[in-house]
XYZ file of C-alpha atoms in Angstrom:
572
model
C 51.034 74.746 -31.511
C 53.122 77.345 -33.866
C 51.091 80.054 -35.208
C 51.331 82.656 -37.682
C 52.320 86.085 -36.210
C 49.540 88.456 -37.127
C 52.030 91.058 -39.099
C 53.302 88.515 -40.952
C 51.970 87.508 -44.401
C 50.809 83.876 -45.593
C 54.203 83.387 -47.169
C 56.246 84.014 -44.544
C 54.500 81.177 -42.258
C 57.051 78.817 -43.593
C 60.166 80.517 -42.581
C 59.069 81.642 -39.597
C 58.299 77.794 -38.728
C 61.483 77.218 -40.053
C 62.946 79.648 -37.352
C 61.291 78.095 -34.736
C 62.408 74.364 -35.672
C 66.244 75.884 -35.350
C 65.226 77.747 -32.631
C 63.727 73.897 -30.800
C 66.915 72.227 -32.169
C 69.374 74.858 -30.080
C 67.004 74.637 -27.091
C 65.800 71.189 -26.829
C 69.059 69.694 -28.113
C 68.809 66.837 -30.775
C 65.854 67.482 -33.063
C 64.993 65.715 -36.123
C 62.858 66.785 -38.992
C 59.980 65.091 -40.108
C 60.426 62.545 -43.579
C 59.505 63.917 -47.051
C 56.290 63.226 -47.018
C 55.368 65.415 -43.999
C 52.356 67.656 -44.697
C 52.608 70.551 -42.031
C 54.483 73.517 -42.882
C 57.059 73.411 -40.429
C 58.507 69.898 -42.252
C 56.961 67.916 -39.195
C 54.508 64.891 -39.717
C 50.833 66.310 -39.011
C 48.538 68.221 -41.288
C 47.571 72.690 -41.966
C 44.517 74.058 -41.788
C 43.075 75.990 -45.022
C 42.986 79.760 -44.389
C 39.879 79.741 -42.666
C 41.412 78.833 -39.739
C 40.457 82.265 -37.008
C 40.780 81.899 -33.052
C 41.402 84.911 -30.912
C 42.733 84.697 -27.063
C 43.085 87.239 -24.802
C 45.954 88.983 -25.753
C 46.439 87.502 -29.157
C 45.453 86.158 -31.934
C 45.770 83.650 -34.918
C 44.233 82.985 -38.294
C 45.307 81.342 -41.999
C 46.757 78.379 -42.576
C 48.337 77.122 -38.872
C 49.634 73.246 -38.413
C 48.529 70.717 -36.553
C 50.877 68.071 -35.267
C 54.007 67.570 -32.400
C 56.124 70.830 -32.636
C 59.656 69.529 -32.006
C 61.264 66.638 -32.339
C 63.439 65.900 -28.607
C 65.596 63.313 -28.559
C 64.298 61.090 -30.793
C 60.797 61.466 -29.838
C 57.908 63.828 -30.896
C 56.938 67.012 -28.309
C 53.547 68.204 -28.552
C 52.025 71.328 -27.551
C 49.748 71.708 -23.767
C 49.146 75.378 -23.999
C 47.366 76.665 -27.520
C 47.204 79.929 -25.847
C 50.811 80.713 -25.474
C 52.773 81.403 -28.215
C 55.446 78.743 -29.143
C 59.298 80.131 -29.327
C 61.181 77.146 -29.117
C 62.157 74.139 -26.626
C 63.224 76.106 -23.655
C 62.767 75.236 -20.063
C 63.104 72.234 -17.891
C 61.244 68.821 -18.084
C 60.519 66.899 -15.536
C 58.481 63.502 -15.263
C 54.731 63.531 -14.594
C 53.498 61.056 -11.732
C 52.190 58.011 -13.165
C 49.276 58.062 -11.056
C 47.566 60.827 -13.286
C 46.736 57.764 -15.472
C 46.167 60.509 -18.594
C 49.616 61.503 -18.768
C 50.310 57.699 -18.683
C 47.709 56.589 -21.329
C 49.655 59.583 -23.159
C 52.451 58.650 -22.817
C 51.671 55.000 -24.118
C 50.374 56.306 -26.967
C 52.929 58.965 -28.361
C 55.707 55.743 -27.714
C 53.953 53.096 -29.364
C 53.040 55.603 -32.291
C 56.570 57.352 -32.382
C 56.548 57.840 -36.059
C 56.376 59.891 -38.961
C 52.831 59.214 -39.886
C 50.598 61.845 -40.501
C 47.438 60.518 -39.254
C 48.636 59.052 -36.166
C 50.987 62.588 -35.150
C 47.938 64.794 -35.821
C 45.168 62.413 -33.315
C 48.051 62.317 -30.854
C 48.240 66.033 -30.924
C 44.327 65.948 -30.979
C 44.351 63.532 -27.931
C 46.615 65.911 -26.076
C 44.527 69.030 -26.283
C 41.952 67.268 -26.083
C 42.909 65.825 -22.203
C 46.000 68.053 -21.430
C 45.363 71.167 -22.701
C 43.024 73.625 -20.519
C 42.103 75.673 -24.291
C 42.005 72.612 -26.152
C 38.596 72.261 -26.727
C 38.267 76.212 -28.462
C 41.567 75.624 -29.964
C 40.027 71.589 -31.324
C 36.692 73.673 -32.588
C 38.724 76.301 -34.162
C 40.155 73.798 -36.624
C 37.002 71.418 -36.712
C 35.277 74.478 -38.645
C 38.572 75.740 -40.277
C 39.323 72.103 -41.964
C 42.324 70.575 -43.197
C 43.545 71.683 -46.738
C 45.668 68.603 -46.859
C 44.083 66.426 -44.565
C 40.451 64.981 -43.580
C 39.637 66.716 -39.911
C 36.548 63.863 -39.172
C 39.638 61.089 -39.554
C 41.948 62.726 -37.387
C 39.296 62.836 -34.618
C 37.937 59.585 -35.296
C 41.502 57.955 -35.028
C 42.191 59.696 -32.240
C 38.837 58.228 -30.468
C 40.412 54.948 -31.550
C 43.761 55.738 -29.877
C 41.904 56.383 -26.825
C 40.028 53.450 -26.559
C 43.569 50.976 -27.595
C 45.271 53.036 -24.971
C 42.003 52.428 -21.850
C 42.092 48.794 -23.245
C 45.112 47.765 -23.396
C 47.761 49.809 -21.467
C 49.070 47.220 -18.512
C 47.416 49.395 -15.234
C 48.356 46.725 -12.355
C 50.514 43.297 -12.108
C 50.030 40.170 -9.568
C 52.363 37.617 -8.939
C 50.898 34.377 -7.151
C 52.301 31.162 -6.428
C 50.927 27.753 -6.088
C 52.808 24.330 -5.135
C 52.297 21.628 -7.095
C 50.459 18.380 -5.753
C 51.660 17.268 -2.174
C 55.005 19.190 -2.395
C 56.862 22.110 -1.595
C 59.802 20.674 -4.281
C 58.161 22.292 -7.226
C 54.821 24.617 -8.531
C 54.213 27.511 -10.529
C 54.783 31.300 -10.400
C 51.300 32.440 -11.864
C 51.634 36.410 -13.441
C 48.987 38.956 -14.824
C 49.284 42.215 -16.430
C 45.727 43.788 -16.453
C 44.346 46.911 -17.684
C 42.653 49.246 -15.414
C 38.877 47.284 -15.991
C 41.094 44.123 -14.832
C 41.079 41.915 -17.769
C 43.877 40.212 -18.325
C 46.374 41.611 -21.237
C 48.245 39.231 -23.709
C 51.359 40.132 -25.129
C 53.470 42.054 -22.304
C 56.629 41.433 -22.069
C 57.730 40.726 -18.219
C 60.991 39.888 -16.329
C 60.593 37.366 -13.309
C 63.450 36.873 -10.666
C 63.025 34.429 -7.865
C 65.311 35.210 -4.895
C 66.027 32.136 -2.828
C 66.583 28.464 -2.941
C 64.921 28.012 -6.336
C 65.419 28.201 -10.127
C 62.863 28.507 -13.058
C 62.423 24.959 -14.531
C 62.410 26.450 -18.012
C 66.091 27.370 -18.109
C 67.504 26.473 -14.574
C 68.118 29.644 -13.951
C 66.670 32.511 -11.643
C 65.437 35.051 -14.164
C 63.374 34.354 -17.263
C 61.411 36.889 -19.406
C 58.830 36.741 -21.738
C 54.716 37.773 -23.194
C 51.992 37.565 -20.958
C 49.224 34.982 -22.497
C 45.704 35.498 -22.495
C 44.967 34.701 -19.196
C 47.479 34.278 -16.219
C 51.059 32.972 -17.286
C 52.153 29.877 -14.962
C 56.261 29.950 -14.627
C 57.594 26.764 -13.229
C 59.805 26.758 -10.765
C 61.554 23.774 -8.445
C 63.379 24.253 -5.254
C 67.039 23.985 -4.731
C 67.033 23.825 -0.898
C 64.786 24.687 2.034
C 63.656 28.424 3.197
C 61.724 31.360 1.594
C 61.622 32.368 -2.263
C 60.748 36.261 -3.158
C 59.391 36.143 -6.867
C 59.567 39.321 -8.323
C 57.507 40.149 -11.890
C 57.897 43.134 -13.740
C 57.381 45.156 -16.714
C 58.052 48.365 -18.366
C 55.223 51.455 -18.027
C 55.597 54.363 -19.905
C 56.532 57.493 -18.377
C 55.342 61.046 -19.499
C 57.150 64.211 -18.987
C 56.218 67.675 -19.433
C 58.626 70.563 -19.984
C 57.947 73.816 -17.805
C 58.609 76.342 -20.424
C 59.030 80.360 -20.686
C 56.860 80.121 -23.481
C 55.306 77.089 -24.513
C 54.830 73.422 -22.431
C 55.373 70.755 -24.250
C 54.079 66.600 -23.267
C 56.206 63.505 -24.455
C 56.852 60.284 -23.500
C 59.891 59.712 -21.192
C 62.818 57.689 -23.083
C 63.360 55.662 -19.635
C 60.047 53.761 -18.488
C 59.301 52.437 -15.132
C 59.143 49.744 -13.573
C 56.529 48.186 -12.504
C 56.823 44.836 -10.583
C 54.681 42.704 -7.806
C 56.197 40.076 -5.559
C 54.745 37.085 -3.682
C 56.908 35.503 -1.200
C 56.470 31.621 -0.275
C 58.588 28.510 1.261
C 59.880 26.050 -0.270
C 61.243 22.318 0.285
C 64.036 20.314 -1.458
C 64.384 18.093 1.302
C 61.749 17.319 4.171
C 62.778 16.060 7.881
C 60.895 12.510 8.390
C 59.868 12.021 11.862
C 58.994 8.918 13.330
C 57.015 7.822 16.608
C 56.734 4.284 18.060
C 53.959 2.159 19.781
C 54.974 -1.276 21.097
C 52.571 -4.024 20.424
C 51.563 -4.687 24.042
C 53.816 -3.865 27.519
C 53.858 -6.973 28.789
C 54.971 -10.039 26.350
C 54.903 -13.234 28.136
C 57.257 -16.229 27.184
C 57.588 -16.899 23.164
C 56.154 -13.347 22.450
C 57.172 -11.775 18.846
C 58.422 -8.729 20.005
C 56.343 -6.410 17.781
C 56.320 -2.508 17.006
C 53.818 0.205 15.368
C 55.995 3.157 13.590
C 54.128 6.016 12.446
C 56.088 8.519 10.108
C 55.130 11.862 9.957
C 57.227 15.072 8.942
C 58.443 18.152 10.569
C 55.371 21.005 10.840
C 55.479 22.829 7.784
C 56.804 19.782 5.638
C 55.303 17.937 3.201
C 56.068 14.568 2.276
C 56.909 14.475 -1.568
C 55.075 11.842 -3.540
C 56.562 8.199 -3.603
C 59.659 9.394 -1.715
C 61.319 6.465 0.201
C 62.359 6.939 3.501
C 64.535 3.728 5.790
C 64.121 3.427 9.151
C 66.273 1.201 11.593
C 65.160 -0.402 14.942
C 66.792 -1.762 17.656
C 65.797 -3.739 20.773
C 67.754 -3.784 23.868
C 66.905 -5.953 26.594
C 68.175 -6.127 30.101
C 67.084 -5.607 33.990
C 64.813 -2.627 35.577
C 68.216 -0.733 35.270
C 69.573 -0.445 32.605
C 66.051 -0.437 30.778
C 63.954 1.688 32.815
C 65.527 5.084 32.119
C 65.601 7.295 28.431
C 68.912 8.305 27.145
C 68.018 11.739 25.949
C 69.786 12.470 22.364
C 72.799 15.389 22.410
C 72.939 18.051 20.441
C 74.141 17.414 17.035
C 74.584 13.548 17.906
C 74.507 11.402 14.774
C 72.278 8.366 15.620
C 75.248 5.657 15.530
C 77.248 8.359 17.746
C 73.728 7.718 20.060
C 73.657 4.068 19.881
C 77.687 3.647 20.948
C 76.227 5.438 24.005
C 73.126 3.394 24.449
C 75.451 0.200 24.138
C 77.966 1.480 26.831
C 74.895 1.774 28.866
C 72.349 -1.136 28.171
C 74.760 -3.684 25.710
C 74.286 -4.811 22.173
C 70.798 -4.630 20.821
C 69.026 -8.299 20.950
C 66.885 -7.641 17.636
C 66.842 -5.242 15.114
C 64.213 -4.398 11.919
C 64.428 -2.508 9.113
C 61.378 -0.874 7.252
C 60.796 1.902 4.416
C 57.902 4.345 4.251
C 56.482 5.532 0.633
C 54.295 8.100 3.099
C 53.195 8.893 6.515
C 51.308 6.613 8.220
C 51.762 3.801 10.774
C 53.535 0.123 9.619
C 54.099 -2.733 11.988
C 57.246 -4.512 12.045
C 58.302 -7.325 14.057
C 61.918 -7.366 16.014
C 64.177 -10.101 14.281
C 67.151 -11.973 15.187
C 70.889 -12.282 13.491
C 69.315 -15.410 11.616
C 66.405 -13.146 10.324
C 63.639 -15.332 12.331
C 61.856 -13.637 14.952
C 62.967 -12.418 17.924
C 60.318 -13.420 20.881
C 59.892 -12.317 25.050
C 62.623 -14.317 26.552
C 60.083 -14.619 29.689
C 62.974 -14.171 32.090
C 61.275 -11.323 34.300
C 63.635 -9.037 32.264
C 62.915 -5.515 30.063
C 63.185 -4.278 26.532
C 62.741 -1.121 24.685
C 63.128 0.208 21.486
C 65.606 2.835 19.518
C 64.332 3.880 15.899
C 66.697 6.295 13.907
C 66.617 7.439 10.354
C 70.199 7.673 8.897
C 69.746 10.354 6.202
C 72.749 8.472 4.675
C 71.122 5.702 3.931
C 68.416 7.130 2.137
C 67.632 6.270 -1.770
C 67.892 10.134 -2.434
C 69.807 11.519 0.580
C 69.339 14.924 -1.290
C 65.482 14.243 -0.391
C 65.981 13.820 3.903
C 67.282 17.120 5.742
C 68.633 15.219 8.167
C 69.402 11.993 10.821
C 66.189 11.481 13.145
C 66.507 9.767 16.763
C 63.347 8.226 18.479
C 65.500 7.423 21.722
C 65.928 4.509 24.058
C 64.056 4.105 27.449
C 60.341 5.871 26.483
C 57.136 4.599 28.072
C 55.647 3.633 24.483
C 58.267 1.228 23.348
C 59.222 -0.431 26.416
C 57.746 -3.916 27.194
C 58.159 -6.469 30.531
C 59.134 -10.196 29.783
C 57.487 -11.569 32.568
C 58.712 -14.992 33.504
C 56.592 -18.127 34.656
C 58.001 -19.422 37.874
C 58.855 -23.222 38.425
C 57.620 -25.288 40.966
C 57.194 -29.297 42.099
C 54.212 -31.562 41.790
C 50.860 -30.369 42.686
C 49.506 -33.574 44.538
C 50.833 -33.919 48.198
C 49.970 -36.549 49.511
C 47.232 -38.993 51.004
C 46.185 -37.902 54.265
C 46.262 -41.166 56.540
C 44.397 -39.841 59.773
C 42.478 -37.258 60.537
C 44.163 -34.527 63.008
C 47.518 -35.276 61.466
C 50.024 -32.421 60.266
C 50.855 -32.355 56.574
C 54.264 -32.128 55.979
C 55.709 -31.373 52.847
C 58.131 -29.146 51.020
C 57.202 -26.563 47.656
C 60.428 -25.866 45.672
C 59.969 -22.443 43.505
C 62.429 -21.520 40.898
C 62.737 -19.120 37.793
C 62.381 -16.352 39.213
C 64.652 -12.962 38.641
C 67.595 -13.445 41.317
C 66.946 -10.032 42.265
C 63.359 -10.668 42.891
C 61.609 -8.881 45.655
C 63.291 -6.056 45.652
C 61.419 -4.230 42.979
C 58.924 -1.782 43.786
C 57.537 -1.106 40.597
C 57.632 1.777 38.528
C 54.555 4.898 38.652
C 56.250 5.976 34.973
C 56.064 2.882 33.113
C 53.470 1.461 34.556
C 54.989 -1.931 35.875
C 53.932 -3.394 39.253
C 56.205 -4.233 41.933
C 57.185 -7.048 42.939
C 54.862 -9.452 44.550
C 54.078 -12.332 47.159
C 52.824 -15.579 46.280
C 49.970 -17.042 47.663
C 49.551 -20.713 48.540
C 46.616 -22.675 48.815
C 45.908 -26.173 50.268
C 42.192 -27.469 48.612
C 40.593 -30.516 50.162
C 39.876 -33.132 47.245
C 37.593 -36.483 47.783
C 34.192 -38.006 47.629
C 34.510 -37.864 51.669
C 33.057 -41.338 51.748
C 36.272 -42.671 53.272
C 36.490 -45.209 50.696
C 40.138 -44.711 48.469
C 38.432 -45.614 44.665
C 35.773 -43.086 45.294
C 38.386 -40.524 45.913
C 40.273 -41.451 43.757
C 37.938 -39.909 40.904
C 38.199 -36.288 42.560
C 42.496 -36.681 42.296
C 43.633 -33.654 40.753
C 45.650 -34.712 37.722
C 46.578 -30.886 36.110
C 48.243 -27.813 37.369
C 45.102 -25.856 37.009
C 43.408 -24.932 40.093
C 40.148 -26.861 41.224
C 36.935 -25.025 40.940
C 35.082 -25.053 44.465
C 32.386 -27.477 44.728
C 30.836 -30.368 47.366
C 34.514 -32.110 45.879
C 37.113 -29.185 46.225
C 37.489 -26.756 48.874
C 39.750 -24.666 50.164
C 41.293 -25.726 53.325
C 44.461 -23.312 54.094
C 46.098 -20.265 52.214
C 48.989 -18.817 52.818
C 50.775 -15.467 51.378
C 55.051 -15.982 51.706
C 57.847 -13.948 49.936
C 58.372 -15.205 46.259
C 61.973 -16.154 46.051
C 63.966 -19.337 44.637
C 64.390 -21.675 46.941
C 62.614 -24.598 49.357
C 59.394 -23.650 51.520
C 58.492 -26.004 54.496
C 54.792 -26.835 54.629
C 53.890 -28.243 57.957
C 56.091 -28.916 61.590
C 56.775 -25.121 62.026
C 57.316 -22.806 59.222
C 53.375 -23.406 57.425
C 51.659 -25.753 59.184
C 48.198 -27.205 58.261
C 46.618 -29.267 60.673
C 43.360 -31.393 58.803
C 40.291 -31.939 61.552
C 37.148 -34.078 60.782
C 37.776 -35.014 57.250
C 38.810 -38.618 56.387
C 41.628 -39.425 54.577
C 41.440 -38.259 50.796
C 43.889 -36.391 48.821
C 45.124 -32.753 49.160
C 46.369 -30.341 46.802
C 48.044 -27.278 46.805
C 48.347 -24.222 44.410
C 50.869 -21.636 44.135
C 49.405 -17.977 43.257
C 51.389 -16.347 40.952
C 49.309 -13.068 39.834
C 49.744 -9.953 39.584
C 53.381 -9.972 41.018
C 54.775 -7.576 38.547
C 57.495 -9.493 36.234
C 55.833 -13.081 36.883
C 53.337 -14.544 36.000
């Protein structure tokens, strides 16, 4: 504060306040007077004690009429006195900027800038406020003009406001920031940025002006652009924000925090607010998605698909970890069936790197030919559709039942998407895998069932068994551990004995097989011979050499034979 020197007379308090104003303004640099109405002597917004005003320090002291307000005015902002015990000279020294984690200063500081004015109430309870919590004499140098009083001013009101200041400045000064995110429903495409500027009890603070910045593949929906400002509300403010590619977004909030300074002086310190705040900003980093990679893995209906099959398929579409499907996006898939021998099916074609699917499929058609069906489906979501393979003519495609192999390929063509901006990329489930690969197994041909009448006992049966239909590589397949298919296998032939065994021809007659299903054993059916040959196309000899059956002790009825099929791999 300025004080009166003790040699000095009352009257001469003005000009020496006076001196010390010019001698602020050629110390401090620009200084500005207080307005008109400014009540202490010096010119300066504030108030004077009446003459009663008496306070002695250790090596001085001061009594009459003394001001009470800032002292200087410093670049367009009021400088108040930290040191009643010193006498003031003029702004000399060097400022420097107090830390903002001696929250005083700060709440200061916040104060003396949101009440930089030329009122005289507010200028004498912020110098109040700064003796009060600066100043290490403020609370003698505070009583000394609580008994003195004001002469042109009200002492109880310039405490009470300055209570009041206090309590705005613990309120509602900003003390901490938060930035969170949060994705909207099912999606990485879009969500909000939520901020909050609190005060040190935590409680959210409405009206704060913030800057947000996102840094990464995503702009604020509000303006399409990557920085927006504006006022906190009362409770968190949600920003939203939509992606503009895949990867990681940095959102950045911030506001502005006062900063206060002190000058280090040869005579008197002085407290004001800093004309360049801080800033003070929170950040929350998260991923986001534009585009999602579709996946898609494959189940064949059933591995083996006998004659007249629909060749059938389970796809179930899923995404890359760490993507999310965005609601009601449509995603095509395209499938194609190639069928040939245990060659050119059996194996996988593994996809190269950077292939394009129909780059893949030239490959897989140099190796295995065209595709013999094809489907097409679209997905809404993940999850698992069945489709069914489908010829040129759009009817289904069914097992050829030739002994031969098929497999699937499934690719996702991110051209052909609805949205191709949606799909990161192509997707290749390749040819050749365990799960979509499927034997046709084939029914081999052969003649009549019935042989013949037996005329005698102890006479040789001679007959022939034609067998056709069959692969013409047949027999040399010895199956496959990794797919699962069984080599392939012998046939069995059976001769069953079939009669009333009364000897009399209309009483066996009745027992005469008349299908190509096999006879259950009973006193009218047995089993009489069985042989196991290589199955191949061609002519066996039953009888005179190669199989021969020779019938003892049963009269003449009719015999049958049966060829056993089962089990032998790609037949059936």
């Amino acid at each position: 504060m300025r004080f009166k020197p003790l040699e000095v007379l009352r009257r001469a308090v003005r000009p020496v306040a006076a001196l010390a104003t010019a001698v602020a303004a050629l110390a401090g640099g620009m200084v500005v007077a207080g307005t008109a109405g400014a009540v202490q002597t010096s010119g300066l917004p504030g108030y004077t004690s009446t003459v009663a005003f008496d306070i002695k320090w250790p090596t001085w002291s001061t009594w009459g009429e003394t001001d009470f307000g800032p002292l200087a005015r410093v670049d367009g902002r009021w400088a108040y006195c930290v040191e009643a015990d010193v006498k003031y000279t003029g702004v000399a020294g060097t400022w420097s900027n107090v830390p903002s984690s001696n929250v005083t200063a700060t709440r200061l500081a916040w104060l003396a800038d949101k009440y930089n004015d030329n009122n005289d109430l507010h200028q004498a309870a912020l110098s109040y406020l700064v003796h009060e919590k600066m100043d290490p004499n403020g609370a003698a140098f505070l009583n000394a003009f609580a008994a003195a009083g004001l002469k042109n001013g009200d002492w109880n009101q310039v405490k009470s406001t300055a209570g009041k200041m206090w309590t705005d400045a613990t309120n509602n000064m900003p003390a901490s920031v938060k930035a969170e995110y949060e994705y909207d429903a099912n999606t990485k495409r879009s969500g909000t940025v939520n901020v909050s500027i609190r005060n040190a009890a935590n409680t959210y603070l409405q009206g704060i002006a913030y800057t947000a910045t996102l840094t990464g593949p995503a702009v604020f929906a509000s303006n399409g652009k990557k920085t927006v400002s504006g006022k906190t509300a009362a409770n968190a403010t949600h920003l939203k924000w939509t992606a503009t590619g895949n990867g990681k977004v940095t959102t950045k909030v911030s506001y502005k925090a006062p900063v206060a300074r002190r000058l280090a002086s040869p005579n008197q310190d002085l407290f004001q607010f800093d004309k360049d705040p801080a800033t003070k900003s929170a950040s929350v980093t998260f991923n986001v998605e534009k585009s999602f990679q579709p996946t898609i893995t494959t189940q064949i209906s059933a591995t083996t698909l006998p004659r007249g099959t629909p060749v059938k398929d389970n796809i179930t579409f899923g995404v890359n970890k760490g993507d999310t499907w965005p609601a009601n996006t449509k995603v095509r898939a395209d499938g194609y069936y190639y069928v040939g021998n245990k060659t050119s099916i059996l194996t996988t074609i593994p996809l190269n790197k950077d292939e394009t699917p129909d780059a893949y499929l030239t490959r897989v058609k140099a190796h295995a030919g065209s595709p013999k069906a094809t489907a097409t489906i679209t997905a809404t979501k993940p999850g698992t559709i069945e489709t069914t393979a489908l010829n040129a003519n759009g009817k289904p495609y069914t097992s050829p039942g030739d002994g031969s192999y098929g497999t699937w390929v499934w690719v996702i063509r991110k051209s052909q998407q609805a949205d191709p901006g949606m799909i990161s990329g192509d997707y290749v489930d390749v040819f050749g895998q365990k799960n979509e690969t499927a034997s046709h197994p084939g029914t081999p041909s052969h003649d009549s069932v019935v042989l013949e009448q037996a005329g005698s006992t102890g006479r040789d049966i001679m007959d022939t068994i034609t067998i056709g239909a069959l692969p013409a590589d047949y027999g040399s397949y010895t199956g496959d551990a990794q797919y699962g298919f069984d080599k392939d296998a012998d046939a069995t032939i059976r001769v069953w004995w079939a009669g009333a065994g009364t000897g009399v021809k209309a009483d066996d007659e009745k027992y005469k097989p008349t299908t190509v299903e096999e006879p259950k054993a009973d006193a009218n059916h047995r089993i009489i011979g069985e042989w196991t040959v290589p199955a191949r196309n061609g002519r066996y000899k039953v009888g005179g050499g190669t199989i021969t059956l020779t019938t003892r002790q049963i009269r003449p009825t009719f015999l049958a034979r049966t060829h056993d099929f089962e089990r032998m791999g790609r037949m059936e």
